[in-house]
mmCIF file with all atom_site columns, C-alpha atoms in Angstrom:
data_model
loop_
_atom_site.group_PDB
_atom_site.id
_atom_site.type_symbol
_atom_site.label_atom_id
_atom_site.label_alt_id
_atom_site.label_comp_id
_atom_site.label_asym_id
_atom_site.label_entity_id
_atom_site.label_seq_id
_atom_site.pdbx_PDB_ins_code
_atom_site.Cartn_x
_atom_site.Cartn_y
_atom_site.Cartn_z
_atom_site.occupancy
_atom_site.B_iso_or_equiv
_atom_site.pdbx_formal_charge
_atom_site.auth_seq_id
_atom_site.auth_comp_id
_atom_site.auth_asym_id
_atom_site.auth_atom_id
_atom_site.pdbx_PDB_model_num
ATOM 1   C CA . MET A 1 1   ? 0.000   0.000  0.000   1.00 74.00 ? 1   MET A CA 1
ATOM 2   C CA . ILE A 1 2   ? 3.027   2.301  -0.140  1.00 82.00 ? 2   ILE A CA 1
ATOM 3   C CA . VAL A 1 3   ? 2.160   3.334  -3.672  1.00 87.00 ? 3   VAL A CA 1
ATOM 4   C CA . PHE A 1 4   ? -1.546  3.822  -2.926  1.00 89.00 ? 4   PHE A CA 1
ATOM 5   C CA . TRP A 1 5   ? -0.985  6.184  0.002   1.00 90.00 ? 5   TRP A CA 1
ATOM 6   C CA . ARG A 1 6   ? 1.698   8.150  -1.841  1.00 91.00 ? 6   ARG A CA 1
ATOM 7   C CA . LEU A 1 7   ? -0.635  8.653  -4.789  1.00 93.00 ? 7   LEU A CA 1
ATOM 8   C CA . PHE A 1 8   ? -3.506  9.478  -2.441  1.00 93.00 ? 8   PHE A CA 1
ATOM 9   C CA . LEU A 1 9   ? -1.307  12.188 -0.929  1.00 93.00 ? 9   LEU A CA 1
ATOM 10  C CA . SER A 1 10  ? -0.385  13.473 -4.406  1.00 93.00 ? 10  SER A CA 1
ATOM 11  C CA . LEU A 1 11  ? -4.061  13.627 -5.320  1.00 91.00 ? 11  LEU A CA 1
ATOM 12  C CA . TYR A 1 12  ? -4.769  16.490 -2.917  1.00 90.00 ? 12  TYR A CA 1
ATOM 13  C CA . MET A 1 13  ? -1.446  18.314 -2.870  1.00 90.00 ? 13  MET A CA 1
ATOM 14  C CA . ALA A 1 14  ? -2.655  20.996 -5.299  1.00 85.00 ? 14  ALA A CA 1
ATOM 15  C CA . ASP A 1 15  ? -5.633  21.766 -3.050  1.00 84.00 ? 15  ASP A CA 1
ATOM 16  C CA . PHE A 1 16  ? -3.329  21.824 -0.022  1.00 85.00 ? 16  PHE A CA 1
ATOM 17  C CA . LEU A 1 17  ? -0.592  24.016 -1.523  1.00 84.00 ? 17  LEU A CA 1
ATOM 18  C CA . LEU A 1 18  ? -2.807  26.399 -3.513  1.00 82.00 ? 18  LEU A CA 1
ATOM 19  C CA . PHE A 1 19  ? -5.775  26.654 -1.160  1.00 77.00 ? 19  PHE A CA 1
ATOM 20  C CA . HIS A 1 20  ? -5.831  30.462 -1.277  1.00 74.00 ? 20  HIS A CA 1
ATOM 21  C CA . LYS A 1 21  ? -5.455  30.649 -5.076  1.00 77.00 ? 21  LYS A CA 1
ATOM 22  C CA . LEU A 1 22  ? -7.590  27.820 -6.470  1.00 74.00 ? 22  LEU A CA 1
ATOM 23  C CA . PRO A 1 23  ? -11.006 29.527 -6.048  1.00 71.00 ? 23  PRO A CA 1
ATOM 24  C CA . ALA A 1 24  ? -9.750  32.546 -7.996  1.00 73.00 ? 24  ALA A CA 1
ATOM 25  C CA . LEU A 1 25  ? -8.169  30.322 -10.645 1.00 75.00 ? 25  LEU A CA 1
ATOM 26  C CA . GLU A 1 26  ? -11.406 28.378 -11.089 1.00 73.00 ? 26  GLU A CA 1
ATOM 27  C CA . ALA A 1 27  ? -13.440 31.573 -11.306 1.00 72.00 ? 27  ALA A CA 1
ATOM 28  C CA . GLN A 1 28  ? -11.131 32.969 -13.993 1.00 81.00 ? 28  GLN A CA 1
ATOM 29  C CA . ASN A 1 29  ? -10.562 29.831 -16.042 1.00 81.00 ? 29  ASN A CA 1
ATOM 30  C CA . ARG A 1 30  ? -11.747 26.389 -14.934 1.00 79.00 ? 30  ARG A CA 1
ATOM 31  C CA . THR A 1 31  ? -9.655  24.620 -17.573 1.00 82.00 ? 31  THR A CA 1
ATOM 32  C CA . ARG A 1 32  ? -6.486  26.342 -16.398 1.00 84.00 ? 32  ARG A CA 1
ATOM 33  C CA . ALA A 1 33  ? -7.236  25.472 -12.777 1.00 83.00 ? 33  ALA A CA 1
ATOM 34  C CA . THR A 1 34  ? -7.733  21.830 -13.758 1.00 85.00 ? 34  THR A CA 1
ATOM 35  C CA . ALA A 1 35  ? -4.441  21.851 -15.669 1.00 88.00 ? 35  ALA A CA 1
ATOM 36  C CA . VAL A 1 36  ? -2.623  23.259 -12.613 1.00 88.00 ? 36  VAL A CA 1
ATOM 37  C CA . ARG A 1 37  ? -4.153  20.630 -10.329 1.00 88.00 ? 37  ARG A CA 1
ATOM 38  C CA . THR A 1 38  ? -3.298  17.841 -12.750 1.00 90.00 ? 38  THR A CA 1
ATOM 39  C CA . GLY A 1 39  ? 0.253   19.089 -13.205 1.00 92.00 ? 39  GLY A CA 1
ATOM 40  C CA . ILE A 1 40  ? 0.867   19.181 -9.454  1.00 92.00 ? 40  ILE A CA 1
ATOM 41  C CA . PHE A 1 41  ? -0.600  15.690 -9.061  1.00 93.00 ? 41  PHE A CA 1
ATOM 42  C CA . LEU A 1 42  ? 1.706   14.331 -11.774 1.00 94.00 ? 42  LEU A CA 1
ATOM 43  C CA . LEU A 1 43  ? 4.723   16.101 -10.280 1.00 94.00 ? 43  LEU A CA 1
ATOM 44  C CA . PHE A 1 44  ? 4.155   14.665 -6.793  1.00 94.00 ? 44  PHE A CA 1
ATOM 45  C CA . GLY A 1 45  ? 3.014   11.315 -8.158  1.00 93.00 ? 45  GLY A CA 1
ATOM 46  C CA . PHE A 1 46  ? 6.194   10.809 -10.172 1.00 94.00 ? 46  PHE A CA 1
ATOM 47  C CA . LEU A 1 47  ? 8.368   12.194 -7.381  1.00 93.00 ? 47  LEU A CA 1
ATOM 48  C CA . LEU A 1 48  ? 6.918   10.143 -4.521  1.00 92.00 ? 48  LEU A CA 1
ATOM 49  C CA . CYS A 1 49  ? 6.636   6.940  -6.559  1.00 90.00 ? 49  CYS A CA 1
ATOM 50  C CA . ARG A 1 50  ? 9.954   7.301  -8.403  1.00 89.00 ? 50  ARG A CA 1
ATOM 51  C CA . ARG A 1 51  ? 11.268  3.968  -7.027  1.00 88.00 ? 51  ARG A CA 1
ATOM 52  C CA . TYR A 1 52  ? 8.255   2.128  -8.430  1.00 87.00 ? 52  TYR A CA 1
ATOM 53  C CA . LEU A 1 53  ? 7.796   3.765  -11.848 1.00 90.00 ? 53  LEU A CA 1
ATOM 54  C CA . LEU A 1 54  ? 9.339   0.883  -13.790 1.00 89.00 ? 54  LEU A CA 1
ATOM 55  C CA . LEU A 1 55  ? 7.399   -1.828 -11.953 1.00 86.00 ? 55  LEU A CA 1
ATOM 56  C CA . GLU A 1 56  ? 4.454   -3.453 -13.688 1.00 87.00 ? 56  GLU A CA 1
ATOM 57  C CA . TRP A 1 57  ? 1.239   -2.072 -12.236 1.00 88.00 ? 57  TRP A CA 1
ATOM 58  C CA . PRO A 1 58  ? -2.169  -3.745 -12.743 1.00 87.00 ? 58  PRO A CA 1
ATOM 59  C CA . PHE A 1 59  ? -3.918  -0.984 -14.694 1.00 84.00 ? 59  PHE A CA 1
ATOM 60  C CA . LEU A 1 60  ? -7.586  -1.292 -13.611 1.00 82.00 ? 60  LEU A CA 1
ATOM 61  C CA . GLY A 1 61  ? -6.957  -4.984 -13.044 1.00 76.00 ? 61  GLY A CA 1
ATOM 62  C CA . VAL A 1 62  ? -7.026  -5.547 -16.811 1.00 82.00 ? 62  VAL A CA 1
ATOM 63  C CA . ILE A 1 63  ? -3.474  -5.198 -18.111 1.00 86.00 ? 63  ILE A CA 1
ATOM 64  C CA . ASP A 1 64  ? -0.046  -4.698 -16.582 1.00 87.00 ? 64  ASP A CA 1
ATOM 65  C CA . LEU A 1 65  ? 1.560   -1.385 -17.495 1.00 89.00 ? 65  LEU A CA 1
ATOM 66  C CA . PRO A 1 66  ? 4.656   0.463  -16.287 1.00 91.00 ? 66  PRO A CA 1
ATOM 67  C CA . GLY A 1 67  ? 3.998   2.577  -13.211 1.00 90.00 ? 67  GLY A CA 1
ATOM 68  C CA . TRP A 1 68  ? 4.819   5.861  -14.944 1.00 92.00 ? 68  TRP A CA 1
ATOM 69  C CA . LEU A 1 69  ? 2.213   5.158  -17.619 1.00 93.00 ? 69  LEU A CA 1
ATOM 70  C CA . CYS A 1 70  ? -0.447  4.293  -15.016 1.00 92.00 ? 70  CYS A CA 1
ATOM 71  C CA . ILE A 1 71  ? 0.203   7.596  -13.250 1.00 93.00 ? 71  ILE A CA 1
ATOM 72  C CA . LEU A 1 72  ? -0.006  9.474  -16.553 1.00 94.00 ? 72  LEU A CA 1
ATOM 73  C CA . LEU A 1 73  ? -3.294  7.787  -17.460 1.00 93.00 ? 73  LEU A CA 1
ATOM 74  C CA . PHE A 1 74  ? -4.647  8.503  -14.021 1.00 92.00 ? 74  PHE A CA 1
ATOM 75  C CA . GLY A 1 75  ? -3.655  12.146 -14.504 1.00 92.00 ? 75  GLY A CA 1
ATOM 76  C CA . ILE A 1 76  ? -5.857  12.264 -17.615 1.00 92.00 ? 76  ILE A CA 1
ATOM 77  C CA . PHE A 1 77  ? -8.733  10.662 -15.706 1.00 91.00 ? 77  PHE A CA 1
ATOM 78  C CA . PHE A 1 78  ? -8.186  13.081 -12.816 1.00 89.00 ? 78  PHE A CA 1
ATOM 79  C CA . ALA A 1 79  ? -8.362  16.057 -15.205 1.00 88.00 ? 79  ALA A CA 1
ATOM 80  C CA . CYS A 1 80  ? -11.591 14.802 -16.777 1.00 87.00 ? 80  CYS A CA 1
ATOM 81  C CA . VAL A 1 81  ? -13.245 14.266 -13.400 1.00 84.00 ? 81  VAL A CA 1
ATOM 82  C CA . ARG A 1 82  ? -12.187 17.711 -12.176 1.00 77.00 ? 82  ARG A CA 1
ATOM 83  C CA . GLN A 1 83  ? -13.247 19.437 -15.368 1.00 73.00 ? 83  GLN A CA 1
ATOM 84  C CA . TRP A 1 84  ? -16.639 17.930 -16.163 1.00 75.00 ? 84  TRP A CA 1
ATOM 85  C CA . PHE A 1 85  ? -17.954 16.020 -13.159 1.00 72.00 ? 85  PHE A CA 1
ATOM 86  C CA . ASN A 1 86  ? -20.290 18.410 -11.348 1.00 73.00 ? 86  ASN A CA 1
ATOM 87  C CA . PHE A 1 87  ? -23.905 18.043 -10.196 1.00 67.00 ? 87  PHE A CA 1
ATOM 88  C CA . GLY A 1 88  ? -23.882 21.150 -8.004  1.00 64.00 ? 88  GLY A CA 1
ATOM 89  C CA . GLY A 1 89  ? -26.964 23.322 -8.473  1.00 64.00 ? 89  GLY A CA 1
ATOM 90  C CA . GLN A 1 90  ? -28.592 20.794 -10.802 1.00 68.00 ? 90  GLN A CA 1
ATOM 91  C CA . ILE A 1 91  ? -30.134 18.321 -8.344  1.00 73.00 ? 91  ILE A CA 1
ATOM 92  C CA . ARG A 1 92  ? -30.851 18.164 -4.617  1.00 74.00 ? 92  ARG A CA 1
ATOM 93  C CA . LEU A 1 93  ? -27.625 17.761 -2.613  1.00 76.00 ? 93  LEU A CA 1
ATOM 94  C CA . GLY A 1 94  ? -25.749 18.030 -5.894  1.00 78.00 ? 94  GLY A CA 1
ATOM 95  C CA . HIS A 1 95  ? -22.539 19.370 -4.366  1.00 84.00 ? 95  HIS A CA 1
ATOM 96  C CA . VAL A 1 96  ? -22.355 16.550 -1.812  1.00 88.00 ? 96  VAL A CA 1
ATOM 97  C CA . LEU A 1 97  ? -23.124 13.983 -4.493  1.00 88.00 ? 97  LEU A CA 1
ATOM 98  C CA . THR A 1 98  ? -20.357 15.442 -6.638  1.00 87.00 ? 98  THR A CA 1
ATOM 99  C CA . PHE A 1 99  ? -17.917 15.218 -3.741  1.00 89.00 ? 99  PHE A CA 1
ATOM 100 C CA . VAL A 1 100 ? -18.803 11.611 -2.897  1.00 90.00 ? 100 VAL A CA 1
ATOM 101 C CA . ILE A 1 101 ? -18.926 10.189 -6.425  1.00 88.00 ? 101 ILE A CA 1
ATOM 102 C CA . LYS A 1 102 ? -15.916 12.130 -7.697  1.00 89.00 ? 102 LYS A CA 1
ATOM 103 C CA . ASN A 1 103 ? -13.653 11.049 -4.838  1.00 91.00 ? 103 ASN A CA 1
ATOM 104 C CA . THR A 1 104 ? -14.987 7.486  -4.864  1.00 91.00 ? 104 THR A CA 1
ATOM 105 C CA . PHE A 1 105 ? -14.089 7.117  -8.543  1.00 89.00 ? 105 PHE A CA 1
ATOM 106 C CA . LEU A 1 106 ? -10.644 8.634  -7.981  1.00 91.00 ? 106 LEU A CA 1
ATOM 107 C CA . TRP A 1 107 ? -9.884  6.376  -5.006  1.00 91.00 ? 107 TRP A CA 1
ATOM 108 C CA . LEU A 1 108 ? -11.196 3.314  -6.841  1.00 90.00 ? 108 LEU A CA 1
ATOM 109 C CA . PHE A 1 109 ? -9.016  4.117  -9.845  1.00 89.00 ? 109 PHE A CA 1
ATOM 110 C CA . LEU A 1 110 ? -5.962  4.380  -7.587  1.00 88.00 ? 110 LEU A CA 1
ATOM 111 C CA . PHE A 1 111 ? -6.867  1.180  -5.756  1.00 88.00 ? 111 PHE A CA 1
ATOM 112 C CA . LEU A 1 112 ? -7.237  -0.788 -8.989  1.00 88.00 ? 112 LEU A CA 1
ATOM 113 C CA . CYS A 1 113 ? -3.835  0.384  -10.222 1.00 85.00 ? 113 CYS A CA 1
ATOM 114 C CA . THR A 1 114 ? -1.840  -0.109 -7.027  1.00 83.00 ? 114 THR A CA 1
ATOM 115 C CA . PRO A 1 115 ? 0.891   -2.783 -7.222  1.00 81.00 ? 115 PRO A CA 1
ATOM 116 C CA . PHE A 1 116 ? -0.062  -4.741 -4.108  1.00 68.00 ? 116 PHE A CA 1
ATOM 117 C CA . LEU A 1 117 ? 3.214   -6.645 -4.128  1.00 60.00 ? 117 LEU A CA 1
ATOM 118 C CA . VAL A 1 118 ? 4.483   -3.720 -2.039  1.00 49.00 ? 118 VAL A CA 1
ATOM 119 C CA . LEU A 1 119 ? 2.063   -4.748 0.711   1.00 48.00 ? 119 LEU A CA 1
ATOM 120 C CA . TYR A 1 120 ? 3.871   -8.045 1.134   1.00 51.00 ? 120 TYR A CA 1
ATOM 121 C CA . HIS A 1 121 ? 7.164   -6.222 1.504   1.00 51.00 ? 121 HIS A CA 1
ATOM 122 C CA . THR A 1 122 ? 5.896   -4.224 4.444   1.00 46.00 ? 122 THR A CA 1
ATOM 123 C CA . GLY A 1 123 ? 3.261   -6.490 5.970   1.00 47.00 ? 123 GLY A CA 1
ATOM 124 C CA . ASN A 1 124 ? 1.333   -3.379 6.958   1.00 49.00 ? 124 ASN A CA 1
ATOM 125 C CA . PHE A 1 125 ? -1.730  -1.711 5.426   1.00 49.00 ? 125 PHE A CA 1
ATOM 126 C CA . PHE A 1 126 ? -0.609  1.730  6.618   1.00 55.00 ? 126 PHE A CA 1
ATOM 127 C CA . ALA A 1 127 ? 2.947   1.155  5.590   1.00 67.00 ? 127 ALA A CA 1
ATOM 128 C CA . GLU A 1 128 ? 4.907   4.366  6.087   1.00 79.00 ? 128 GLU A CA 1
ATOM 129 C CA . PRO A 1 129 ? 4.330   6.564  9.156   1.00 82.00 ? 129 PRO A CA 1
ATOM 130 C CA . TRP A 1 130 ? 5.456   9.776  7.431   1.00 85.00 ? 130 TRP A CA 1
ATOM 131 C CA . THR A 1 131 ? 3.112   9.196  4.499   1.00 89.00 ? 131 THR A CA 1
ATOM 132 C CA . ILE A 1 132 ? 0.169   8.407  6.762   1.00 90.00 ? 132 ILE A CA 1
ATOM 133 C CA . PHE A 1 133 ? 0.881   11.519 8.841   1.00 93.00 ? 133 PHE A CA 1
ATOM 134 C CA . CYS A 1 134 ? 0.928   13.712 5.703   1.00 93.00 ? 134 CYS A CA 1
ATOM 135 C CA . VAL A 1 135 ? -2.245  12.047 4.429   1.00 94.00 ? 135 VAL A CA 1
ATOM 136 C CA . GLY A 1 136 ? -3.889  12.805 7.774   1.00 94.00 ? 136 GLY A CA 1
ATOM 137 C CA . VAL A 1 137 ? -2.895  16.480 7.549   1.00 95.00 ? 137 VAL A CA 1
ATOM 138 C CA . VAL A 1 138 ? -4.269  16.776 4.013   1.00 95.00 ? 138 VAL A CA 1
ATOM 139 C CA . VAL A 1 139 ? -7.511  14.984 4.920   1.00 95.00 ? 139 VAL A CA 1
ATOM 140 C CA . VAL A 1 140 ? -8.312  17.100 8.001   1.00 95.00 ? 140 VAL A CA 1
ATOM 141 C CA . THR A 1 141 ? -7.439  20.371 6.256   1.00 93.00 ? 141 THR A CA 1
ATOM 142 C CA . ARG A 1 142 ? -8.487  20.124 2.621   1.00 90.00 ? 142 ARG A CA 1
ATOM 143 C CA . LEU A 1 143 ? -10.648 17.026 2.181   1.00 93.00 ? 143 LEU A CA 1
ATOM 144 C CA . LEU A 1 144 ? -12.830 17.756 5.208   1.00 93.00 ? 144 LEU A CA 1
ATOM 145 C CA . ASP A 1 145 ? -13.045 21.377 4.112   1.00 91.00 ? 145 ASP A CA 1
ATOM 146 C CA . GLU A 1 146 ? -14.266 20.265 0.689   1.00 90.00 ? 146 GLU A CA 1
ATOM 147 C CA . LEU A 1 147 ? -16.929 18.047 2.273   1.00 92.00 ? 147 LEU A CA 1
ATOM 148 C CA . ILE A 1 148 ? -18.102 20.744 4.704   1.00 91.00 ? 148 ILE A CA 1
ATOM 149 C CA . THR A 1 149 ? -18.229 23.358 1.935   1.00 87.00 ? 149 THR A CA 1
ATOM 150 C CA . ALA A 1 150 ? -20.272 20.990 -0.257  1.00 87.00 ? 150 ALA A CA 1
ATOM 151 C CA . LEU A 1 151 ? -22.749 20.367 2.576   1.00 88.00 ? 151 LEU A CA 1
ATOM 152 C CA . GLU A 1 152 ? -23.094 24.064 3.357   1.00 86.00 ? 152 GLU A CA 1
ATOM 153 C CA . ARG A 1 153 ? -23.565 24.968 -0.316  1.00 84.00 ? 153 ARG A CA 1
ATOM 154 C CA . ASP A 1 154 ? -26.443 22.484 -0.479  1.00 82.00 ? 154 ASP A CA 1
ATOM 155 C CA . LEU A 1 155 ? -28.016 23.315 2.889   1.00 84.00 ? 155 LEU A CA 1
ATOM 156 C CA . TYR A 1 156 ? -27.189 26.971 3.505   1.00 78.00 ? 156 TYR A CA 1
ATOM 157 C CA . GLU A 1 157 ? -26.808 28.639 0.137   1.00 71.00 ? 157 GLU A CA 1
ATOM 158 C CA . ASP A 1 158 ? -26.991 32.135 1.634   1.00 55.00 ? 158 ASP A CA 1
ATOM 159 C CA . THR A 1 159 ? -24.319 31.528 4.286   1.00 60.00 ? 159 THR A CA 1
ATOM 160 C CA . LEU A 1 160 ? -21.393 30.020 2.449   1.00 65.00 ? 160 LEU A CA 1
ATOM 161 C CA . PRO A 1 161 ? -18.130 29.951 4.450   1.00 67.00 ? 161 PRO A CA 1
ATOM 162 C CA . THR A 1 162 ? -15.749 32.798 3.693   1.00 75.00 ? 162 THR A CA 1
ATOM 163 C CA . PHE A 1 163 ? -12.049 32.324 3.041   1.00 76.00 ? 163 PHE A CA 1
ATOM 164 C CA . ASP A 1 164 ? -11.202 33.484 6.583   1.00 79.00 ? 164 ASP A CA 1
ATOM 165 C CA . GLU A 1 165 ? -13.723 31.049 8.077   1.00 81.00 ? 165 GLU A CA 1
ATOM 166 C CA . GLN A 1 166 ? -12.336 28.171 6.025   1.00 84.00 ? 166 GLN A CA 1
ATOM 167 C CA . TRP A 1 167 ? -8.783  29.025 7.045   1.00 87.00 ? 167 TRP A CA 1
ATOM 168 C CA . MET A 1 168 ? -9.730  29.303 10.722  1.00 89.00 ? 168 MET A CA 1
ATOM 169 C CA . LEU A 1 169 ? -11.637 26.014 10.713  1.00 91.00 ? 169 LEU A CA 1
ATOM 170 C CA . MET A 1 170 ? -8.786  24.224 8.944   1.00 92.00 ? 170 MET A CA 1
ATOM 171 C CA . THR A 1 171 ? -6.409  25.464 11.654  1.00 93.00 ? 171 THR A CA 1
ATOM 172 C CA . VAL A 1 172 ? -8.790  24.306 14.398  1.00 94.00 ? 172 VAL A CA 1
ATOM 173 C CA . ARG A 1 173 ? -9.093  20.854 12.821  1.00 95.00 ? 173 ARG A CA 1
ATOM 174 C CA . LEU A 1 174 ? -5.339  20.576 12.350  1.00 96.00 ? 174 LEU A CA 1
ATOM 175 C CA . ILE A 1 175 ? -4.728  21.343 16.032  1.00 96.00 ? 175 ILE A CA 1
ATOM 176 C CA . PHE A 1 176 ? -7.258  18.667 17.062  1.00 96.00 ? 176 PHE A CA 1
ATOM 177 C CA . PHE A 1 177 ? -5.487  16.226 14.733  1.00 96.00 ? 177 PHE A CA 1
ATOM 178 C CA . LEU A 1 178 ? -2.042  17.022 16.163  1.00 96.00 ? 178 LEU A CA 1
ATOM 179 C CA . ILE A 1 179 ? -3.324  16.774 19.745  1.00 96.00 ? 179 ILE A CA 1
ATOM 180 C CA . MET A 1 180 ? -4.526  13.237 19.003  1.00 94.00 ? 180 MET A CA 1
ATOM 181 C CA . LEU A 1 181 ? -0.919  12.238 18.273  1.00 93.00 ? 181 LEU A CA 1
ATOM 182 C CA . LEU A 1 182 ? 0.478   13.228 21.676  1.00 92.00 ? 182 LEU A CA 1
ATOM 183 C CA . PRO A 1 183 ? 1.930   10.249 23.593  1.00 90.00 ? 183 PRO A CA 1
ATOM 184 C CA . GLY A 1 184 ? 0.343   8.673  26.629  1.00 86.00 ? 184 GLY A CA 1
ATOM 185 C CA . VAL A 1 185 ? -2.959  10.049 27.923  1.00 88.00 ? 185 VAL A CA 1
ATOM 186 C CA . ARG A 1 186 ? -1.945  13.702 27.752  1.00 90.00 ? 186 ARG A CA 1
ATOM 187 C CA . TRP A 1 187 ? -3.710  13.963 24.393  1.00 92.00 ? 187 TRP A CA 1
ATOM 188 C CA . LEU A 1 188 ? -7.056  13.575 26.181  1.00 93.00 ? 188 LEU A CA 1
ATOM 189 C CA . ILE A 1 189 ? -6.318  16.469 28.548  1.00 94.00 ? 189 ILE A CA 1
ATOM 190 C CA . PHE A 1 190 ? -5.265  18.808 25.737  1.00 95.00 ? 190 PHE A CA 1
ATOM 191 C CA . PHE A 1 191 ? -8.186  17.638 23.598  1.00 95.00 ? 191 PHE A CA 1
ATOM 192 C CA . ILE A 1 192 ? -10.687 18.620 26.313  1.00 95.00 ? 192 ILE A CA 1
ATOM 193 C CA . ILE A 1 193 ? -8.950  21.967 26.881  1.00 95.00 ? 193 ILE A CA 1
ATOM 194 C CA . TRP A 1 194 ? -8.868  22.800 23.165  1.00 95.00 ? 194 TRP A CA 1
ATOM 195 C CA . LEU A 1 195 ? -12.478 21.665 22.692  1.00 95.00 ? 195 LEU A CA 1
ATOM 196 C CA . GLY A 1 196 ? -13.615 23.888 25.562  1.00 95.00 ? 196 GLY A CA 1
ATOM 197 C CA . THR A 1 197 ? -11.647 26.806 24.140  1.00 94.00 ? 197 THR A CA 1
ATOM 198 C CA . CYS A 1 198 ? -13.238 26.388 20.709  1.00 94.00 ? 198 CYS A CA 1
ATOM 199 C CA . ILE A 1 199 ? -16.749 26.075 22.130  1.00 93.00 ? 199 ILE A CA 1
ATOM 200 C CA . TYR A 1 200 ? -16.219 29.240 24.169  1.00 93.00 ? 200 TYR A CA 1
ATOM 201 C CA . ALA A 1 201 ? -14.810 31.091 21.136  1.00 91.00 ? 201 ALA A CA 1
ATOM 202 C CA . ARG A 1 202 ? -17.866 30.096 19.157  1.00 90.00 ? 202 ARG A CA 1
ATOM 203 C CA . ARG A 1 203 ? -20.225 31.097 21.969  1.00 90.00 ? 203 ARG A CA 1
ATOM 204 C CA . ILE A 1 204 ? -18.820 34.638 22.043  1.00 89.00 ? 204 ILE A CA 1
ATOM 205 C CA . ARG A 1 205 ? -18.958 34.626 18.202  1.00 84.00 ? 205 ARG A CA 1
ATOM 206 C CA . LEU A 1 206 ? -15.206 34.811 17.760  1.00 84.00 ? 206 LEU A CA 1
ATOM 207 C CA . MET A 1 207 ? -15.820 31.764 15.567  1.00 83.00 ? 207 MET A CA 1
ATOM 208 C CA . ASP A 1 208 ? -19.024 32.636 13.735  1.00 81.00 ? 208 ASP A CA 1
ATOM 209 C CA . VAL A 1 209 ? -19.583 29.352 11.885  1.00 84.00 ? 209 VAL A CA 1
ATOM 210 C CA . THR A 1 210 ? -22.442 26.898 11.504  1.00 85.00 ? 210 THR A CA 1
ATOM 211 C CA . HIS A 1 211 ? -23.046 23.957 13.830  1.00 88.00 ? 211 HIS A CA 1
ATOM 212 C CA . LEU A 1 212 ? -22.381 21.626 10.910  1.00 89.00 ? 212 LEU A CA 1
ATOM 213 C CA . ALA A 1 213 ? -18.989 23.121 10.032  1.00 89.00 ? 213 ALA A CA 1
ATOM 214 C CA . PHE A 1 214 ? -17.920 23.267 13.669  1.00 91.00 ? 214 PHE A CA 1
ATOM 215 C CA . TYR A 1 215 ? -18.935 19.844 14.956  1.00 92.00 ? 215 TYR A CA 1
ATOM 216 C CA . LEU A 1 216 ? -18.459 17.837 11.766  1.00 94.00 ? 216 LEU A CA 1
ATOM 217 C CA . GLY A 1 217 ? -14.966 19.287 11.447  1.00 93.00 ? 217 GLY A CA 1
ATOM 218 C CA . ILE A 1 218 ? -14.039 18.424 15.020  1.00 94.00 ? 218 ILE A CA 1
ATOM 219 C CA . THR A 1 219 ? -15.475 14.910 14.745  1.00 95.00 ? 219 THR A CA 1
ATOM 220 C CA . GLY A 1 220 ? -13.742 14.256 11.438  1.00 95.00 ? 220 GLY A CA 1
ATOM 221 C CA . ALA A 1 221 ? -10.390 15.551 12.713  1.00 96.00 ? 221 ALA A CA 1
ATOM 222 C CA . ALA A 1 222 ? -10.674 13.403 15.854  1.00 95.00 ? 222 ALA A CA 1
ATOM 223 C CA . ILE A 1 223 ? -11.462 10.250 13.853  1.00 95.00 ? 223 ILE A CA 1
ATOM 224 C CA . VAL A 1 224 ? -8.604  10.812 11.418  1.00 95.00 ? 224 VAL A CA 1
ATOM 225 C CA . GLY A 1 225 ? -6.276  11.639 14.301  1.00 94.00 ? 225 GLY A CA 1
ATOM 226 C CA . LEU A 1 226 ? -7.281  8.425  16.083  1.00 93.00 ? 226 LEU A CA 1
ATOM 227 C CA . LEU A 1 227 ? -6.537  6.333  12.987  1.00 92.00 ? 227 LEU A CA 1
ATOM 228 C CA . VAL A 1 228 ? -3.119  7.930  12.557  1.00 92.00 ? 228 VAL A CA 1
ATOM 229 C CA . ARG A 1 229 ? -2.488  7.494  16.290  1.00 91.00 ? 229 ARG A CA 1
ATOM 230 C CA . LEU A 1 230 ? -3.220  3.795  15.934  1.00 88.00 ? 230 LEU A CA 1
ATOM 231 C CA . ARG A 1 231 ? -0.618  3.637  13.185  1.00 84.00 ? 231 ARG A CA 1
ATOM 232 C CA . PHE A 1 232 ? 2.008   5.441  15.249  1.00 83.00 ? 232 PHE A CA 1
ATOM 233 C CA . TYR A 1 233 ? 1.516   3.640  18.559  1.00 78.00 ? 233 TYR A CA 1
ATOM 234 C CA . TRP A 1 234 ? -0.129  0.313  17.746  1.00 76.00 ? 234 TRP A CA 1
ATOM 235 C CA . MET A 1 235 ? 1.265   -0.297 14.257  1.00 65.00 ? 235 MET A CA 1
ATOM 236 C CA . ILE A 1 236 ? -1.966  -1.374 12.543  1.00 52.00 ? 236 ILE A CA 1
#
């Protein structure tokens, strides 16, 4: 699973690195924004998987192809999904449906192309701690933000989160995630303190966000943090 998690990380690196610029890029030129995202995915995909590019990968379980070619073909698929796959504003819960189906197809594509021989070399589903940590950071910051934004666009069209609110909530989630990785039981103490601080900040409207964004973000960050904690301390 080394290759899978490295490609999973590459998949969201553009969103992570260009968070403050992507909305403007998409508003100006959606095709250009897709090209930038695809280019960054390919760059990180080739870089992180450089040791495995010449291995034979099972492309969609149909034919074995060199790893570099599988990544390139996935890049084309990734661009198509980003460019044309969008139900938002067309049907009920269209933004959430877009998020779920789009990411499901992308993950399934990666899964069907992963050379699972690597799994036998490591004997561990979450093979590399550093990769899993980086995946956790990306998930609690960008992927959860994408899900929350999709839900709020469908449910609260008039109160979409602003850039500042998104940035603040991403920081809050990241801190919850990092607290979950503290050794021993001290994580629980800091978790309670940080949770109380956030609830108080929201009560005095220092954090003026919806219940959904606040509690779903905290819950998601805690779950992801727990999974990464299991990898670090119990080696699942």
